[in-house]
């Protein structure tokens, strides 16, 4: 690992190739969505009913989460704030423009073209969120070149999995617990398994936070917290479904946050609060309500899910992350397995329960909109009856609740399998010698890839740590003995 | 006050009890609002007309204010940034979920259930804002246990007062000057009166800011400033009323900000600007336009109100806060009496004037929508006439302008009385010995309740303050001799 | 330049005069827009169709950009964070309230009154953005008094130019490349030309960044980045036009960001990334797509424009800014000529190409909405035909594409000429001796205009710079040899 880490040639060369490819593909394949096409507007179209006004508010909220929320959250290391925030910016930007193409090819392709509207951008941002979650597993130990390569491969792996699951297995997953959180988590773990650095298993001197970086990171958490209801509801059906999605997400986050404070205090030796818990564990409820976010699970169920997800996430950080690192050589830097994996599994299970318990008594005829695969198939007389009550109801597959539940299970396992495989393949490519991977010593240090200002001195860590209580040093990092 | 301040048992025990109570109450009493209930959707309901789309944008804006705006603003102390931001997060989260229940019981309860929609969340956030304003009076001197207890009691006191005033006195208070700002202010003063710490009247060494904390706090101010129009207009009538509310709030904030800069410079010994003024006094205009925010007061009146509120607020900080602390043993840490009390009183007075001056000449028939208690009562022939012009106009109480003005006065006095009483009772409970209240020495110090990173050293204050001009040290804190 | 810089009298006196003038003018001339006027609401008006709901979301987004985005971005200097953020706050606040009047007089004045609605605020924010861009040229070297004076004069210069160009030349400029970016840039250069400080051409010891200020500034960039689509689309036609504007802006920013990273690495001596590039050059794409942002240019063209604008901007920082400072005595502190001038010129040229290439084949009949001056004039039979297809199409001037292109060229030159002249006149006024202009030594130092906290010490620069690699010191500032 004494290979050069200069970005002088590598990064520009990679970007140049990517941009040329992108220009060619955009030129050949990308045109406007009907709602963005001037030619299709006429005296029948009402400008104010343009799909823009349904999608853009959610797109803008998710933008803030992706760029500001994640950016600040990932700037939590003392000497790695530039990298955390800026690599997030770079990776997200590339991931979205690449997902517009790849995901667009699977979801918005017809008449030989990808049709581009704000709805594609919104979908692409979800694909981008997948990459950024995976990034959490390897933050501090990867170069920007490696991150671009990760995005380059993860987006297609994700898009194919998403397409296959939605087209062939057909599931309910409004908040993306399965397709986003589980995929992102296990992909990231696959990558970090391959990039294993044995010498870092005992921790790294620079793997620490500062007063300012901790505050910045909490700000990131707050932005994610505030806009998470938009994230979880962006792709639900409009109307009451989206309304419930927002309520459940808010309630789940609330109970999760309260629980996180309690657990943080009770398991701290001196009965104090730990910032890493505030930064991460508080958010667990947002993931946990995901799979059933648009269903009639009742507000109290959202409250309970928040508590359960938070608890699992908290103990994951405490016991599972060290275990994974030591025994399974999976170094999960930000603990994505706790915040996205465990919570994703709970969420998926809750989703299955909600599917099994759904009845027309609770949902009325709109049950067949939410659980669209349970709607009667074409030709079934019940379909016509229902269409009188719910105009525009689409024919489904006539699945029973039990059948749908089995398909959900199948989706969970296929997604996990696909993501682990994809992550490991991607990890092998990221490990190639010309990827500017930092040496173990240079991990968690902005100096390596940035011109830093005069007041930056990462050797400071050796001076200040003398005054520093050992317990604190340890509590601020996650993946260690 | 040598009682233990460990949170190890207290905080988790309190949270556990609260969460169990909440789970039971949510299970028993909380169901979905009609707009979030799948069963009530049918071929008569248009998903895009769901109340969600009217309420959610304002809810999201207020979320940013509550969590990011307040969070950053309250992180203004040099050694208390974690606590300011994180206790705000904890208190707000709990206050909202608790208000959903308590306020829901008074405002959204029918058929034996609280009906939950985004509109409840929005209302609950206003209740939460009340708690956070009161928090400003005691910041730095309270444990998270005390803050949760404060929220636990303030929410019911507030909800009852709000319900009684709206149901029995019936007032106009679109921006919440009376019910939110006055209540929050006098409640907070009541609490801090009980929690009086005589030894802190001469100031505290750690009651100081740092360069970074001052900048962070201004960021909080900016977020509050930017979204304040949404706050003041969130609960007005839709259409022109909400439109005016946004205009007036913006103009009031603008003139208030300009005035704050001028006053800050002119009363500074060396003709410089003081950050505490920028952080607080600039916002005074947003409160001052509150009570008349949806009325036809004319843009110039909003401009003038901004200047008046700002001036009162500024001189309050300068003369009234020290007076309250020394003579009345009311230590108002953030000066909430200036930013919410004085401005709230001016605003309420302006509201009364606007009510007295309102005529059909200015408002047209929609006067009876804005001043709904002046609408003719059921059976009055004028009601039918008006309903032809304004379909859906609800019958009122047939009050005259003078009568309405008197009711406003009654509401002001009742609210202040209720809030002082509620605050003092709550203060007595917060003073109980097992509340982990910090000792005088440990006030304004994150060390007490947080694991802090290695670069944090609150004893720094004794080293750096030598280089420090006395005037500066004094100007950055509010409640001192 | 040994004149006093105390704000004690100057700032309050100026503010007092401005506020009195404003109060008088608001009282005499400002009334409510029809959509905010209670009297004009009746059984024909639907509250939910109030213009508020079309304009406010964009207004709120632009508010975040102006106050938080610009505020953080301009806080990039190590010892000038208070000033960057707070003077931005002051200048923006005043600029908007002043533009409501001045711009309102030119655009929203009828029946003897300026009619005020959220649409005026939105327009006023664009005028404000003009002032803030110009501020970038002189940041660090100006007093708040000078900045207020700059806003006081720039707003009328801008409003007259905008009015004249829109009324007499009549152009397409949805994203404001000509009227906003070019005007702001050349006005700012005119001011800084007059305020030339020869002794600062070799750099200034305090003209440096810190670790925290660089992070804060990137946060500002991220907020601008995230909401730029709202900025570029806020004033387009509703429907597909606004939809395209959002798509193009997002794509342009994306490709621009990716390019900026590549260029930053390749031209850095040690193959590292430079924060100043991330903070500024990434945004170039947002300006470059501006003039053609609502046209059917195709997504790939937006992608290409992002790359071109970014490249021009990057090399501008590297070669043009030092040249301007040394040879033309134009000290462009933030490099606004690169981010707004060069990109604005490219954008205008692209706009002209898009105009020349526009055909009914691509646009359908709605071509005459987008290029409204090409619509047939009153009386032309083609107008009636088109009005059947597009109800409400307004008669135009019957210009050909070539004619429109020539008018665009005329607008570019007139705008540049007007802005340079206006900037130089304003600069001369700002140079008057009682404007509290800082001495060369006191530039880039918060100490001059602020009470600073104890941990602030701008003489630090002489201590830390010893450890500091010369290259780094130089790369973080723009305008030097």
GROMACS .gro file of C-alpha atoms in nm, chain A residues 5-8 11-12 15-16 18-19 22-24 26-27 30-43 47-48 50-53 56 59-60 63-64 67-68 71-72 75 77-83 85-87 89-90 93-94 96-97 100 116-119 121 125 144 148 210 212-213 216 219 223 446-456, chain C residues 54 58 61 78 208-212 214-215 218-219 221-223 225-227 229-230 233 237-240 242-244 246-248 250-251 253-259 261-263 265-275 278 282 295-300 303-304 307 360-366 370 388-391 464-465 467-469 471-473 475:
model
  174
    5UNK     CA    1  -0.228   0.853  -0.372
    6UNK     CA    2  -0.193   1.162  -0.589
    7UNK     CA    3  -0.517   1.244  -0.766
    8UNK     CA    4  -0.339   1.445  -1.035
   11UNK     CA    5  -0.920   1.142  -1.081
   12UNK     CA    6  -0.925   1.364  -1.392
   15UNK     CA    7  -1.387   1.184  -1.466
   16UNK     CA    8  -1.300   1.253  -1.830
   18UNK     CA    9  -1.713   0.912  -1.731
   19UNK     CA   10  -1.815   1.248  -1.873
   22UNK     CA   11  -2.229   1.027  -2.013
   23UNK     CA   12  -2.239   1.287  -2.291
   24UNK     CA   13  -2.273   1.016  -2.554
   26UNK     CA   14  -2.737   1.141  -2.274
   27UNK     CA   15  -2.721   1.252  -2.638
   30UNK     CA   16  -3.223   1.094  -2.291
   31UNK     CA   17  -3.520   1.304  -2.390
   32UNK     CA   18  -3.788   1.488  -2.195
   33UNK     CA   19  -4.069   1.332  -2.001
   34UNK     CA   20  -4.411   1.425  -2.141
   35UNK     CA   21  -4.459   1.672  -1.857
   36UNK     CA   22  -4.142   1.855  -1.957
   37UNK     CA   23  -4.199   1.848  -2.330
   38UNK     CA   24  -4.321   2.175  -2.479
   39UNK     CA   25  -4.457   2.005  -2.787
   40UNK     CA   26  -4.706   1.798  -2.589
   41UNK     CA   27  -4.868   2.096  -2.420
   42UNK     CA   28  -5.193   2.218  -2.570
   43UNK     CA   29  -5.536   2.341  -2.479
   47UNK     CA   30  -4.987   2.388  -1.647
   48UNK     CA   31  -5.068   2.374  -1.277
   50UNK     CA   32  -4.792   1.933  -1.431
   51UNK     CA   33  -4.635   1.643  -1.244
   52UNK     CA   34  -4.364   1.886  -1.137
   53UNK     CA   35  -4.587   2.023  -0.863
   56UNK     CA   36  -4.064   1.876  -0.679
   59UNK     CA   37  -3.730   1.613  -0.449
   60UNK     CA   38  -3.611   1.936  -0.288
   63UNK     CA   39  -3.184   1.706  -0.193
   64UNK     CA   40  -3.128   1.872   0.142
   67UNK     CA   41  -2.621   1.698   0.023
   68UNK     CA   42  -2.652   1.884   0.353
   71UNK     CA   43  -2.268   1.581   0.417
   72UNK     CA   44  -2.268   1.716   0.771
   75UNK     CA   45  -1.808   1.512   0.862
   77UNK     CA   46  -1.423   1.289   1.226
   78UNK     CA   47  -1.192   1.548   1.373
   79UNK     CA   48  -0.940   1.542   1.091
   80UNK     CA   49  -1.166   1.420   0.816
   81UNK     CA   50  -1.434   1.687   0.792
   82UNK     CA   51  -1.333   1.812   0.447
   83UNK     CA   52  -1.329   1.458   0.313
   85UNK     CA   53  -1.849   1.646   0.346
   86UNK     CA   54  -1.678   1.688   0.009
   87UNK     CA   55  -1.652   1.323  -0.093
   89UNK     CA   56  -2.081   1.586  -0.247
   90UNK     CA   57  -1.873   1.427  -0.524
   93UNK     CA   58  -2.343   1.419  -0.769
   94UNK     CA   59  -2.199   1.143  -0.980
   96UNK     CA   60  -2.742   1.079  -0.938
   97UNK     CA   61  -2.639   1.161  -1.292
  100UNK     CA   62  -3.065   0.890  -1.426
  116UNK     CA   63  -3.654   1.256  -1.807
  117UNK     CA   64  -3.870   1.438  -1.555
  118UNK     CA   65  -3.836   1.537  -1.191
  119UNK     CA   66  -3.974   1.194  -1.102
  121UNK     CA   67  -3.441   1.272  -1.043
  125UNK     CA   68  -3.177   1.032  -0.548
  144UNK     CA   69  -1.237   0.969  -0.411
  148UNK     CA   70  -1.655   0.704  -0.781
  210UNK     CA   71  -1.366   1.712   1.789
  212UNK     CA   72  -1.690   2.120   1.633
  213UNK     CA   73  -1.712   1.803   1.425
  216UNK     CA   74  -2.164   1.960   1.276
  219UNK     CA   75  -2.668   1.925   1.251
  223UNK     CA   76  -3.155   1.779   0.874
  446UNK     CA   77  -0.779   1.526   0.521
  447UNK     CA   78  -0.415   1.605   0.457
  448UNK     CA   79  -0.394   1.317   0.213
  449UNK     CA   80  -0.636   1.447  -0.049
  450UNK     CA   81  -0.675   1.816   0.037
  451UNK     CA   82  -0.473   2.131   0.060
  452UNK     CA   83  -0.549   2.214   0.421
  453UNK     CA   84  -0.543   2.556   0.587
  454UNK     CA   85  -0.270   2.664   0.825
  455UNK     CA   86  -0.460   2.587   1.142
  456UNK     CA   87  -0.509   2.224   1.046
 1016UNK     CA   88  -4.763   2.918  -0.682
 1020UNK     CA   89  -3.991   2.922  -0.464
 1023UNK     CA   90  -3.617   2.827  -0.130
 1040UNK     CA   91  -1.059   3.272   0.890
 1170UNK     CA   92  -0.672   3.313   0.460
 1171UNK     CA   93  -0.913   3.042   0.564
 1172UNK     CA   94  -0.936   2.809   0.862
 1173UNK     CA   95  -1.050   2.450   0.884
 1174UNK     CA   96  -1.387   2.553   1.027
 1176UNK     CA   97  -1.373   2.623   0.490
 1177UNK     CA   98  -1.630   2.370   0.610
 1180UNK     CA   99  -1.884   2.442   0.171
 1181UNK     CA  100  -2.211   2.420   0.363
 1183UNK     CA  101  -2.221   2.608  -0.137
 1184UNK     CA  102  -2.433   2.301  -0.070
 1185UNK     CA  103  -2.737   2.511   0.021
 1187UNK     CA  104  -2.645   2.398  -0.500
 1188UNK     CA  105  -2.951   2.229  -0.359
 1189UNK     CA  106  -3.190   2.518  -0.417
 1191UNK     CA  107  -3.308   2.476  -0.949
 1192UNK     CA  108  -3.570   2.677  -0.760
 1195UNK     CA  109  -3.708   2.832  -1.239
 1199UNK     CA  110  -4.380   3.014  -1.709
 1200UNK     CA  111  -4.559   2.752  -1.503
 1201UNK     CA  112  -4.590   2.393  -1.628
 1202UNK     CA  113  -4.346   2.231  -1.869
 1204UNK     CA  114  -4.061   2.538  -1.513
 1205UNK     CA  115  -4.019   2.162  -1.528
 1206UNK     CA  116  -3.741   2.192  -1.786
 1208UNK     CA  117  -3.543   2.250  -1.294
 1209UNK     CA  118  -3.409   1.959  -1.496
 1210UNK     CA  119  -3.152   2.168  -1.681
 1212UNK     CA  120  -2.983   2.016  -1.187
 1213UNK     CA  121  -2.800   1.855  -1.477
 1215UNK     CA  122  -2.481   2.174  -1.174
 1216UNK     CA  123  -2.407   1.803  -1.171
 1217UNK     CA  124  -2.173   1.800  -1.465
 1218UNK     CA  125  -2.015   2.122  -1.346
 1219UNK     CA  126  -1.944   1.971  -1.004
 1220UNK     CA  127  -1.785   1.659  -1.144
 1221UNK     CA  128  -1.567   1.870  -1.374
 1223UNK     CA  129  -1.319   1.807  -0.895
 1224UNK     CA  130  -1.121   1.686  -1.195
 1225UNK     CA  131  -0.977   2.028  -1.277
 1227UNK     CA  132  -0.687   1.782  -0.889
 1228UNK     CA  133  -0.512   1.808  -1.222
 1229UNK     CA  134  -0.392   2.165  -1.175
 1230UNK     CA  135  -0.283   2.123  -0.815
 1231UNK     CA  136   0.091   2.080  -0.779
 1232UNK     CA  137   0.060   1.785  -0.548
 1233UNK     CA  138  -0.252   1.632  -0.701
 1234UNK     CA  139  -0.476   1.732  -0.413
 1235UNK     CA  140  -0.813   1.904  -0.403
 1236UNK     CA  141  -0.846   2.276  -0.329
 1237UNK     CA  142  -1.139   2.383  -0.114
 1240UNK     CA  143  -1.520   2.304  -0.437
 1244UNK     CA  144  -1.886   2.358  -0.866
 1257UNK     CA  145  -3.597   2.610  -2.366
 1258UNK     CA  146  -3.598   2.272  -2.537
 1259UNK     CA  147  -3.221   2.253  -2.551
 1260UNK     CA  148  -3.219   1.878  -2.463
 1261UNK     CA  149  -3.068   1.733  -2.146
 1262UNK     CA  150  -2.733   1.664  -2.307
 1265UNK     CA  151  -2.476   1.861  -1.938
 1266UNK     CA  152  -2.234   2.011  -2.189
 1269UNK     CA  153  -1.884   2.133  -1.828
 1322UNK     CA  154  -4.233   2.481  -3.416
 1323UNK     CA  155  -4.121   2.127  -3.492
 1324UNK     CA  156  -3.955   2.105  -3.153
 1325UNK     CA  157  -4.179   2.327  -2.947
 1326UNK     CA  158  -4.520   2.295  -3.109
 1327UNK     CA  159  -4.739   2.604  -3.085
 1328UNK     CA  160  -4.618   2.674  -2.731
 1332UNK     CA  161  -4.172   3.072  -2.444
 1350UNK     CA  162  -5.725   2.819  -3.044
 1351UNK     CA  163  -5.439   2.582  -2.966
 1352UNK     CA  164  -5.302   2.775  -2.670
 1353UNK     CA  165  -5.584   2.961  -2.499
 1426UNK     CA  166   0.039   2.959   1.284
 1427UNK     CA  167   0.159   3.061   0.943
 1429UNK     CA  168   0.404   2.584   1.016
 1430UNK     CA  169   0.227   2.653   0.698
 1431UNK     CA  170   0.320   2.546   0.354
 1433UNK     CA  171   0.148   2.683  -0.151
 1434UNK     CA  172  -0.152   2.635   0.069
 1435UNK     CA  173  -0.161   2.991   0.185
 1437UNK     CA  174  -0.427   2.868  -0.305
   0.00000   0.00000   0.00000
